[in-house]
Coordinates of C-alpha atoms in Angstrom, one line a residue:
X1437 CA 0.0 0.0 0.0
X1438 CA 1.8 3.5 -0.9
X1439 CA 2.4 5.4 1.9
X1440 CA 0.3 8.5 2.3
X1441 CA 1.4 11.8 2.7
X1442 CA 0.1 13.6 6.1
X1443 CA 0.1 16.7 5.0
X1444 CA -2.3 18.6 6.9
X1445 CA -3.5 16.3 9.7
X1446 CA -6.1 18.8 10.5
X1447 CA -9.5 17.2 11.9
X1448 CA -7.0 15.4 14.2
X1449 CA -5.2 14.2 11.5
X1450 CA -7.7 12.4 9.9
X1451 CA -6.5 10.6 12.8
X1452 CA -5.7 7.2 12.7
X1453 CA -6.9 6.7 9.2
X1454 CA -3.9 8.5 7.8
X1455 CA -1.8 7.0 10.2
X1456 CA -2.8 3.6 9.5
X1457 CA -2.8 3.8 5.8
X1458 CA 0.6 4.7 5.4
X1459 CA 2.0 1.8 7.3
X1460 CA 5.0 0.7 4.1
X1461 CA 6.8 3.7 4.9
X1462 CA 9.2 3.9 8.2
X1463 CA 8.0 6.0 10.8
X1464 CA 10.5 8.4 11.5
X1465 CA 10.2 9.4 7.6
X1466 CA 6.2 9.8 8.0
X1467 CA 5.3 13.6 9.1
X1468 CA 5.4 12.4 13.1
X1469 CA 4.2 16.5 13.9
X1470 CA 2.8 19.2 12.4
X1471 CA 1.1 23.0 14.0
X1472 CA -1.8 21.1 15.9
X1473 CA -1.1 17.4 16.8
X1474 CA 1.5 14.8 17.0
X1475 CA 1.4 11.4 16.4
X1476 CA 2.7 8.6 18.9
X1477 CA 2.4 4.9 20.4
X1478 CA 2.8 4.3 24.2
X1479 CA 3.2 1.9 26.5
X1480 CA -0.7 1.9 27.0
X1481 CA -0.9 1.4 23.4
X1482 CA 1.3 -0.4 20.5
X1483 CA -0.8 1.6 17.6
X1484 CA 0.2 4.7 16.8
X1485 CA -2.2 7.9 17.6
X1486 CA -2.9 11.2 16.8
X1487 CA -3.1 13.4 19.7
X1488 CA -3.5 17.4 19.8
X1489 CA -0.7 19.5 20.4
X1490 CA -2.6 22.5 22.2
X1491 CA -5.6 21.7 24.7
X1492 CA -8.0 24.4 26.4
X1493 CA -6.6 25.4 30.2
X1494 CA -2.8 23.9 28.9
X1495 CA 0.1 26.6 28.0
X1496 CA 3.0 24.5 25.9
X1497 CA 5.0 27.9 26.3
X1498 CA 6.6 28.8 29.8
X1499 CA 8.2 32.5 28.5
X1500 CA 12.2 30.9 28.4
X1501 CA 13.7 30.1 25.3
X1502 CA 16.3 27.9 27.9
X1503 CA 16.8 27.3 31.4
X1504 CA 19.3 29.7 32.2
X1505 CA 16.3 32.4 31.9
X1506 CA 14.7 31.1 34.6
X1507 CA 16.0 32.0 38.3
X1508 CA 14.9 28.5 40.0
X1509 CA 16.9 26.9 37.0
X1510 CA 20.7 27.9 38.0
X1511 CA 19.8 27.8 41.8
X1512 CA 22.7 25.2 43.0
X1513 CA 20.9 23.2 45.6
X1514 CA 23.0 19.8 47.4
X1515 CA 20.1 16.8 47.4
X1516 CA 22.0 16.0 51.2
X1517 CA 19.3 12.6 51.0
X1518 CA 20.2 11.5 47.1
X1519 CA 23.7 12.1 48.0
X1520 CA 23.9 10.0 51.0
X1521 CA 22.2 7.3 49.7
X1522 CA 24.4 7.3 46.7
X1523 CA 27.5 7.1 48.3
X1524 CA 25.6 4.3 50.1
X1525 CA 25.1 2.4 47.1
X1526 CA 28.4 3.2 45.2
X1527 CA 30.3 1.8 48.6
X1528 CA 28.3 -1.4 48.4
X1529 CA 28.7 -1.5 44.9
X1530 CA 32.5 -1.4 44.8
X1531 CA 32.5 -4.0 48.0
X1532 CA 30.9 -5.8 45.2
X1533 CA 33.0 -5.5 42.3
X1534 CA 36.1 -5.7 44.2
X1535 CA 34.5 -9.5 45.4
X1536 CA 34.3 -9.9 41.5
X1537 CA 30.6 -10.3 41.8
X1538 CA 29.4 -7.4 39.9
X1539 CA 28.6 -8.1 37.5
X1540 CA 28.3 -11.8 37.7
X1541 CA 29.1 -13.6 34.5
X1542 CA 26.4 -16.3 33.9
X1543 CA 25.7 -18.3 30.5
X1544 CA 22.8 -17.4 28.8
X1545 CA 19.6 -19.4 29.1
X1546 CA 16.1 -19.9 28.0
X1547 CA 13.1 -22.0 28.1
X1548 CA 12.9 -23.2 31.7
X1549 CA 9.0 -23.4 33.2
X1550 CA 8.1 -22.9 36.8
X1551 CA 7.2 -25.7 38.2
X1552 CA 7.3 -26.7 42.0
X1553 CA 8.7 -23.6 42.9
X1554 CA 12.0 -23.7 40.3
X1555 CA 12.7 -22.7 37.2
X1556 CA 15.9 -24.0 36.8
X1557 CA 18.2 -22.3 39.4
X1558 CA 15.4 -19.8 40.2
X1559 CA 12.5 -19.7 43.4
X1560 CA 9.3 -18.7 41.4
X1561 CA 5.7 -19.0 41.3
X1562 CA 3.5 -18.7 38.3
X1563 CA 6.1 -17.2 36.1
X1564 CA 8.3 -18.8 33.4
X1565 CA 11.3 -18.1 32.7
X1566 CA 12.0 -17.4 28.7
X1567 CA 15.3 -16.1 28.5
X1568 CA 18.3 -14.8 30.4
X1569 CA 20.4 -12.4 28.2
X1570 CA 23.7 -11.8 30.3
X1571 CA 25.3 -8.3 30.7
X1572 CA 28.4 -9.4 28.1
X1573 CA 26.4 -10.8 25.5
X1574 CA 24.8 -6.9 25.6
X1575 CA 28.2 -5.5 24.6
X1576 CA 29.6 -4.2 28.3
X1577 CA 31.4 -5.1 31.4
X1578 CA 29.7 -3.3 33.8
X1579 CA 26.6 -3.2 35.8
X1580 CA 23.2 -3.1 34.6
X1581 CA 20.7 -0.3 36.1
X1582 CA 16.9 0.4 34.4
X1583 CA 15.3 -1.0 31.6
X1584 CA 11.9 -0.1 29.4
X1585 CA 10.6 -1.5 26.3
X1586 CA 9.6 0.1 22.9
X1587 CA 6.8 -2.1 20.5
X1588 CA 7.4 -1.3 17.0
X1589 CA 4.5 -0.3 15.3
X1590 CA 5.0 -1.9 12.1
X1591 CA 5.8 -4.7 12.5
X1592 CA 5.4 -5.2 16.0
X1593 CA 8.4 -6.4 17.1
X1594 CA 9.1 -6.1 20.9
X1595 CA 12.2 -4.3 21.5
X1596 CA 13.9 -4.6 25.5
X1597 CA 15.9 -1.8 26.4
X1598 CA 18.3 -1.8 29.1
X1599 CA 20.9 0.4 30.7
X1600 CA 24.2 -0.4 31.5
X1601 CA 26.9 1.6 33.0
X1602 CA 28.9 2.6 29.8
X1603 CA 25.5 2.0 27.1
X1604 CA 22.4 1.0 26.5
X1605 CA 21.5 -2.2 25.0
X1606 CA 18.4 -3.1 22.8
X1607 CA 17.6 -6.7 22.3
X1608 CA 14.7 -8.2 20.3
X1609 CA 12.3 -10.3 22.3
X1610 CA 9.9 -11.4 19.6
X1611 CA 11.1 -14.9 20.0
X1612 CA 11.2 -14.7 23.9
X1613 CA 13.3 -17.9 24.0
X1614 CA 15.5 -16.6 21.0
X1615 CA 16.5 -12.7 21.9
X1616 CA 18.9 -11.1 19.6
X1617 CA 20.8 -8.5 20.6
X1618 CA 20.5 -5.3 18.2
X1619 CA 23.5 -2.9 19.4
X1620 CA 24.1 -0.4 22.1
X1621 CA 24.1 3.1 22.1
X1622 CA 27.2 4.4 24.2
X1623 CA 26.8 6.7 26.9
X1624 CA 28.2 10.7 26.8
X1625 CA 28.8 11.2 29.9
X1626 CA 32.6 12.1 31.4
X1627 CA 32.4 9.3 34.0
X1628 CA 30.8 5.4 34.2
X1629 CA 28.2 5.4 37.4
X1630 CA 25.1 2.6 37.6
X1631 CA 22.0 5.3 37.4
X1632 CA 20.8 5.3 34.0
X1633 CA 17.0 5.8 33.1
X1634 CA 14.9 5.7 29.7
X1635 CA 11.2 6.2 28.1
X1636 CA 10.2 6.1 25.1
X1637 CA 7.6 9.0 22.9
X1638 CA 7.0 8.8 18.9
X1639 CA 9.7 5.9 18.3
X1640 CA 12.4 7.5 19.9
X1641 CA 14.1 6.6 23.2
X1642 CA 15.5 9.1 25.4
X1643 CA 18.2 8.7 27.6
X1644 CA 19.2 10.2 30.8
X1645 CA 22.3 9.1 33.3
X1646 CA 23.6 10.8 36.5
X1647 CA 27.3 10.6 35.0
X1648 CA 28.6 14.5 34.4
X1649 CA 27.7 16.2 31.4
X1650 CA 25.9 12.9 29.7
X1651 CA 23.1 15.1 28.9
X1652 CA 19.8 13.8 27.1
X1653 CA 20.5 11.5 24.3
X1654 CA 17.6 11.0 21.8
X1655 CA 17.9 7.5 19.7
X1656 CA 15.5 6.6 16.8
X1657 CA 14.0 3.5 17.2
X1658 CA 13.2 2.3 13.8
X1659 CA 16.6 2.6 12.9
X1660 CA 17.2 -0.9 14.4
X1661 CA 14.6 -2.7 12.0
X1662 CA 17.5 -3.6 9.6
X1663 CA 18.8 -5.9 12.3
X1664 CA 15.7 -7.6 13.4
X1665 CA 16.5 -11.5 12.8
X1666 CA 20.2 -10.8 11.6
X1667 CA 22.2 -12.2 14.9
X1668 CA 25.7 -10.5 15.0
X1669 CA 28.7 -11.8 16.2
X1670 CA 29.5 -8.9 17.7
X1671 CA 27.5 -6.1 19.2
X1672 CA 26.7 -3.5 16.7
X1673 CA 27.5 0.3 18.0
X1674 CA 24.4 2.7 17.5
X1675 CA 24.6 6.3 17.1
X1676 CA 22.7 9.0 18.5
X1677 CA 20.6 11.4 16.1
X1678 CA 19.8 14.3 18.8
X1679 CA 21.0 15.6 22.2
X1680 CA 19.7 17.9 24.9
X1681 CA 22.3 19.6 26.6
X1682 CA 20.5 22.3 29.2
X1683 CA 21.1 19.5 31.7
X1684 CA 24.1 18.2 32.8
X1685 CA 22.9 14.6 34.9
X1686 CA 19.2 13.3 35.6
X1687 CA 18.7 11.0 37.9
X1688 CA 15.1 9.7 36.3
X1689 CA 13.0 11.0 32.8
X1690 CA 9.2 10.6 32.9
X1691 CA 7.3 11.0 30.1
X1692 CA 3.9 12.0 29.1
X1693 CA 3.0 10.7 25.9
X1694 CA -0.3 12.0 25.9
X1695 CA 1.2 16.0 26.0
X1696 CA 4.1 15.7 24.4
X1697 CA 6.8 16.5 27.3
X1698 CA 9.3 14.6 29.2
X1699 CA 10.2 15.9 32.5
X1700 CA 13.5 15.2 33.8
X1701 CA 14.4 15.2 37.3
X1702 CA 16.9 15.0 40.1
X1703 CA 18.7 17.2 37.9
X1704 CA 21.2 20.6 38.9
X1705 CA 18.8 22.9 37.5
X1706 CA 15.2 23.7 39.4
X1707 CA 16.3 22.7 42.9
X1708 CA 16.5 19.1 41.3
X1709 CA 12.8 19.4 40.8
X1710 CA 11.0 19.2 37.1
X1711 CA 12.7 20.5 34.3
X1712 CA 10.2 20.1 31.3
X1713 CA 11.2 19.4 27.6
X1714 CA 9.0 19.9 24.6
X1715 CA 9.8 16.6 22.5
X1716 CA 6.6 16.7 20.5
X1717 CA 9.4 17.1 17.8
X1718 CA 11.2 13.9 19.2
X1719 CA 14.8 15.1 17.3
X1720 CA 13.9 19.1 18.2
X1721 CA 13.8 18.9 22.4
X1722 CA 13.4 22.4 23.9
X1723 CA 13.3 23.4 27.0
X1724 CA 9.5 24.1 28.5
X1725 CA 9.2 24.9 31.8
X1726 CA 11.0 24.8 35.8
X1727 CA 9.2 23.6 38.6
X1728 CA 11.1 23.9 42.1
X1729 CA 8.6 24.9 44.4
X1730 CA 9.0 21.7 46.2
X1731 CA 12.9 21.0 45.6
X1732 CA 14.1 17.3 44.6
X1733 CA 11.9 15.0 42.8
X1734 CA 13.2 11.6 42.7
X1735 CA 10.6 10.2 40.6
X1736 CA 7.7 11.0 38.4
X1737 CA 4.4 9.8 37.0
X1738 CA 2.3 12.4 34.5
X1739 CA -0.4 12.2 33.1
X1740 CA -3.5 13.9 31.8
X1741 CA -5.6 13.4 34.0
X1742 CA -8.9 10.8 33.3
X1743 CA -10.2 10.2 37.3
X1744 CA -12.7 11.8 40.1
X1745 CA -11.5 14.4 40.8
X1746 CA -13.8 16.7 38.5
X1747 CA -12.0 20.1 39.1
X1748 CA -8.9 18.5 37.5
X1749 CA -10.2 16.7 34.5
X1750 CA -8.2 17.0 31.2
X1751 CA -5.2 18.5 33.2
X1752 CA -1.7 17.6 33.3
X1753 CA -1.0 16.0 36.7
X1754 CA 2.4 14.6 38.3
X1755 CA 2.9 12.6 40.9
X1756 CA 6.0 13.4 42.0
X1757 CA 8.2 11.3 45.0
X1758 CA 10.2 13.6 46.7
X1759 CA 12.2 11.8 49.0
X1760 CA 9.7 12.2 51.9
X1761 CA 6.7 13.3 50.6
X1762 CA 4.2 12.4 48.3
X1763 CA 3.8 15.7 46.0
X1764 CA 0.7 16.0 43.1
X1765 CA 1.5 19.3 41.0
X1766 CA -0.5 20.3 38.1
X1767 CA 2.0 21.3 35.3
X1768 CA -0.9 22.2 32.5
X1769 CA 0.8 25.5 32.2
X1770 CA 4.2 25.6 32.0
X1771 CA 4.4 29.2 32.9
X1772 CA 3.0 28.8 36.7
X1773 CA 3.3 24.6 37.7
X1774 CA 1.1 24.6 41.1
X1775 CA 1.3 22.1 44.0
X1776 CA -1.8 20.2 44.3
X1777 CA -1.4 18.2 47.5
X1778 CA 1.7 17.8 49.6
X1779 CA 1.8 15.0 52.0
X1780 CA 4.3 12.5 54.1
X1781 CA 3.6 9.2 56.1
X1782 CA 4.9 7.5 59.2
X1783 CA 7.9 6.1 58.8
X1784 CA 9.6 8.1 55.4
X1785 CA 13.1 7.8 55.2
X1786 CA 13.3 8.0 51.3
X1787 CA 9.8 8.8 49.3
X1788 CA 11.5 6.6 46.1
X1789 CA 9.1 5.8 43.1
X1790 CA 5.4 4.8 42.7
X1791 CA 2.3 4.5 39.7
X1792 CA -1.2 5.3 39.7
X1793 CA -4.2 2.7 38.7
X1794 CA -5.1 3.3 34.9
X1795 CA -8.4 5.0 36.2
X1796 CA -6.6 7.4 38.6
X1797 CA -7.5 6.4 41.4
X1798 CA -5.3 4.4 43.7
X1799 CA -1.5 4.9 43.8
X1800 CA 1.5 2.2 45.1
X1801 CA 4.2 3.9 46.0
X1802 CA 7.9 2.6 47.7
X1803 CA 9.7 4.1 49.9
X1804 CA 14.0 2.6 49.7
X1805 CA 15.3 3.1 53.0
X1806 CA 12.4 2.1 55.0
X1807 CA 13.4 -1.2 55.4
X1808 CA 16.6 -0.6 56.3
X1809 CA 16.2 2.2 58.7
X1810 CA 12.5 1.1 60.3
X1811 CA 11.6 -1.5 62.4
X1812 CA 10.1 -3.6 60.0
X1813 CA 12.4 -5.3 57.4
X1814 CA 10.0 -6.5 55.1
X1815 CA 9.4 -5.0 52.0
X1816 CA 6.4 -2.5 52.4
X1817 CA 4.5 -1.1 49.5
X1818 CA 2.4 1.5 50.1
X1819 CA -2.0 2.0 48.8
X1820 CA -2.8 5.8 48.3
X1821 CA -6.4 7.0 47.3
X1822 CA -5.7 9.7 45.2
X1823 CA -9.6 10.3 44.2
X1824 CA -9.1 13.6 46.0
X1825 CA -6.1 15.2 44.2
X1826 CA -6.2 18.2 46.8
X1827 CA -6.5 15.2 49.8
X1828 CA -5.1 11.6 49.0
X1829 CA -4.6 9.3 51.8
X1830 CA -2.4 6.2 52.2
X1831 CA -5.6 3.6 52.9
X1832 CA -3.0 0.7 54.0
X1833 CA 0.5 -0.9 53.2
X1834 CA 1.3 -4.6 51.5
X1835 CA 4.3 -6.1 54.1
X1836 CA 6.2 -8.6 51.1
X1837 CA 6.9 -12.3 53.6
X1838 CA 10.9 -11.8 52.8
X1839 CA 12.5 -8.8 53.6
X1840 CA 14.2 -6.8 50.9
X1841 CA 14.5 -3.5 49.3
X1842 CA 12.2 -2.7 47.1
X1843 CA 12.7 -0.6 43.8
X1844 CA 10.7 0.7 41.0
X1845 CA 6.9 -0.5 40.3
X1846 CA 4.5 -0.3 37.7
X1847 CA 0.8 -1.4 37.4
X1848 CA -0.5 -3.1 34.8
X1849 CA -4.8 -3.6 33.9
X1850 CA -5.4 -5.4 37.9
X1851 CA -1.5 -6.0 39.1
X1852 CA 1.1 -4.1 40.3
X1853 CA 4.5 -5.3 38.8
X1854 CA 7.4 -4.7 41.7
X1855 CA 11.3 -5.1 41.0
X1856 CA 12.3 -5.5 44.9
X1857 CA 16.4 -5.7 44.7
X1858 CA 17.3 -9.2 46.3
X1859 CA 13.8 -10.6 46.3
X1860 CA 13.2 -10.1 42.1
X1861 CA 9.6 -9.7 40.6
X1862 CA 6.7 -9.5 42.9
X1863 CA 3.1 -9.2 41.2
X1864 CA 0.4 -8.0 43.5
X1865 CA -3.1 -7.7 43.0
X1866 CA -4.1 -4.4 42.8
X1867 CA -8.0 -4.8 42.9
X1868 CA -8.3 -4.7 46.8
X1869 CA -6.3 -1.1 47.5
X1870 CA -9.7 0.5 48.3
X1871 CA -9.5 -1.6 51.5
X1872 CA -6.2 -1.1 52.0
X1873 CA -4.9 -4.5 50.9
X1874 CA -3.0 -5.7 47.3
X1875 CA -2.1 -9.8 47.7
X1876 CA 1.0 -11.3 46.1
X1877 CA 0.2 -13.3 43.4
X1878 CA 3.4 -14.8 41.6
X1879 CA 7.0 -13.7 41.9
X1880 CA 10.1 -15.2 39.7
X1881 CA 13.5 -14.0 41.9
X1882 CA 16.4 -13.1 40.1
X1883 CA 18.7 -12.3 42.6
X1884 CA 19.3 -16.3 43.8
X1885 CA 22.5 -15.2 45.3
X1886 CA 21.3 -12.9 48.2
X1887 CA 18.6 -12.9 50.7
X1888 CA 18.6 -10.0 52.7
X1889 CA 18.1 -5.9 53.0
X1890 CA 20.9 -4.7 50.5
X1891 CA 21.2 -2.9 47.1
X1892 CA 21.6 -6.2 44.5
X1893 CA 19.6 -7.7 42.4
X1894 CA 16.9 -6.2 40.3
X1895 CA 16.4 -3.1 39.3
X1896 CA 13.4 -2.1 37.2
X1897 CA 10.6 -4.2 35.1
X1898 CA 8.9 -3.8 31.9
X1899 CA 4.9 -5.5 31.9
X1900 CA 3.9 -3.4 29.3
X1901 CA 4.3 -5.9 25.8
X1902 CA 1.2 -7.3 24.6
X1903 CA 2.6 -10.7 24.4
X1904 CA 2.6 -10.6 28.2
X1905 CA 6.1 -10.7 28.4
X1906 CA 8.0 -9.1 31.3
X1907 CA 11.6 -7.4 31.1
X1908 CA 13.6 -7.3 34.4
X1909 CA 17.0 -6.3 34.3
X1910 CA 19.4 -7.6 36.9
X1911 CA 22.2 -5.5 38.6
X1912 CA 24.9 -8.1 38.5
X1913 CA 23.2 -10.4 35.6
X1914 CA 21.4 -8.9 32.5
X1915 CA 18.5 -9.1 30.8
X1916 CA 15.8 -11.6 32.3
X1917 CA 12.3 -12.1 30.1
X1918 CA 9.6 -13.9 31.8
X1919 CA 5.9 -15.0 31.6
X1920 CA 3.2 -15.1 34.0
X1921 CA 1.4 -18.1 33.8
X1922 CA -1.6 -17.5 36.0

């Protein structure tokens, strides 16, 4: 079918007809944006969409061409919290290496089902195990951090992502029991550290890493479809095609598909807080907007806002986790970012990551150093009702039976999907957090070699492909792909 030209995309684009219709031609050659919408897949949804670029109560614009024009922007504030718990890590991190167990060099394995309790080497239950990609066979020798996933829209190939210390690695997962590995896209920072963090708008990823001067890098996607089924015998280097440079390190990027911007934070510039980027023109980022009224934000979740809370409807809302406070901001306009709610809970020693239901309406949320500097050393995961975006209340907290750390979480349709460091996946059902409860359901651990209340193991998880697939990426290990079976 000939590729159709989308020239004016008015009447939103002739939405996803024109979209659909010109499916033979690559995407990042297709008119992605034009003067009123943009056109995108998510992680909500494989096909691509139109979606407007201007909406009634939003302002794209915040008045500064860059950061530097804004006051909060060059205010140099020292995150005393990040910084400890860095060091914290990095010590236990070199213990680690210098033990010549990070990474940890393990063969590469596939295929092996759950059942009573192991899948091959690993405790489980009610997830397979497809494949383990290890760290070298993604082209580095260092430590592995977060990991996301990309579907691609044509052909709909599913595309793991991961982050290493020195690159970041994109294998194919189509096959789950087959992966190839694609290439990796080196790093541009000045130094090698472990905190590297990606999402993915319009079929570009965008990276962000806490090394100095790394920057944002902006890779297109569809530039690896050459290599889908063409194993290599070596790891093929990507190349960049954009870069960001108002920042020097991020410690996270969210993105909001729906709107257009990615928000990066735990940054130098607005007291760590959100520094907004326009990237409706994925290879054009430009600064958008500063919000510092609430200082470091370790990590985000935006949205435009679909739930209860009727004053709010159709806004831009973040939930932003900063360090010891829950903190919802509506960023609609970029010019004036306003603090919706502020609010903390017993026991907060490091407010660390967290997702909302897809109806906005309930929130889990983590908290890293509770279970190392509370009482209770079993990994907690906080239940928020956040009907009341002016008033949301933590209803109740799911104690894990091991203790570990836990990490970052996502939810998923009914489950929450929870990467807790030494204790690996954790699925909870998240259909009971009205009453203040969210039951473990299956669990696959990665981390077979430790047991305890320390930074190893996994980092992050993917539950996002349609093929029900799940990406974890290991600190010491790799790549691990799993199925749920229940």
């Amino acid at each position: 079918m000939a590729a159709l030209r989308l020239v004016g995309l008015c009447a939103v684009l002739a939405a996803v007809v024109a979209v659909a219709a010109s499916r033979s031609a690559p995407v990042s050659r297709r008119v992605q944006r034009n003067a009123t919408h943009f056109v995108t897949n998510s992680y909500l949804h494989t096909d691509e969409r139109a979606f407007p670029l201007h909406r009634p109560g939003h302002n794209r614009d915040s008045g500064a061409r860059k950061c530097i024009d804004i006051p909060a922007c060059n205010a140099v504030v020292k995150h005393v919290r990040m910084e400890a718990l860095k060091k914290m890590k990095e010590e236990k991190h070199d213990e680690c290496a210098a033990a010549s167990l990070c990474p940890r060099n393990r063969l590469f394995q596939s295929g092996a089902k759950c059942v009573n309790g192991k899948a091959g080497q690993y405790d489980c239950n009610n997830v397979d195990l497809q494949s383990f990609v290890p760290i070298s066979a993604m082209g580095s020798t260092y430590d592995a951090s977060d990991s996301w996933g990309w579907t691609d829209p044509e052909t709909g190939n599913e595309i793991a992502i991961v982050a290493m210390m020195d690159s970041t690695s994109f294998v194919d997962i189509t096959d789950p029991i087959n992966p190839v590995v694609l290439g990796a896209l080196p790093q541009t920072g000045s130094n090698k550290v472990i905190w590297g963090d990606m999402k993915v708008f319009a079929n570009h990823v965008f990276i962000v890493r806490e090394s100095r001067n790394h920057g944002m890098q902006v890779f297109d996607l569809t530039k690896l479809r050459p290599y889908y089924n063409t194993p290599s015998s070596y790891v093929r280097e990507l190349k960049q095609d954009a870069f960001y440079s108002e920042v020097t390190s991020s410690h996270n990027i969210v993105i909001n598909e729906q709107t257009g911007f990615a928000y990066l934070v735990g940054t130098t510039t607005c007291r760590g807080g959100l520094h907004a980027v326009d990237i409706s023109d994925p290879l054009k980022p430009s600064f958008a907007g500063c919000f510092s009224d609430d200082g470091y934000t370790h990590d985000a979740q935006c949205v435009v806002y679909n739930g209860p809370d009727k004053a709010y409807k159709g806004q831009e809302i973040c939930f932003n986790f900063n360090e010891d406070t829950l903190t919802i901001v509506d960023v609609s306009d970029k010019s004036d970012m306003k603090i919706l709610s502020r609010v903390t809970y017993d026991l907060a020693y490091y407010t660390h990551q967290g997702w909302v239901t897809e109806d906005h309406t309930y929130l889990m949320a983590n908290d890293e150093l509770d279970e190392t500097n509370g009482p209770n050393k079993h990994t907690r995961t906080m239940l928020w009702d956040v009907r009341s975006l002016t008033d949301p209340k933590l209803v109740g907290s799911h104690y894990a039976e091991n203790q570990a750390i836990d990490h970052n979480l996502y939810i998923k349709g009914d489950y929450g999907y929870l990467t807790n460091y030494c204790d690996g996946l954790r699925i909870l059902d998240a259909t009971s957090m009205a009453s203040g409860k969210a039951p473990e359901v299956a669990f696959f651990d990665v981390a077979d070699y430790c047991d305890s209340v320390d930074f190893q193991g996994s980092w992050s998880n993917y539950p996002y492909f349609k093929s029900g697939n799940i990406v974890v990426s290991s600190i010491e290990l790799g790549l691990f792909v799993l199925k749920p079976t229940f």
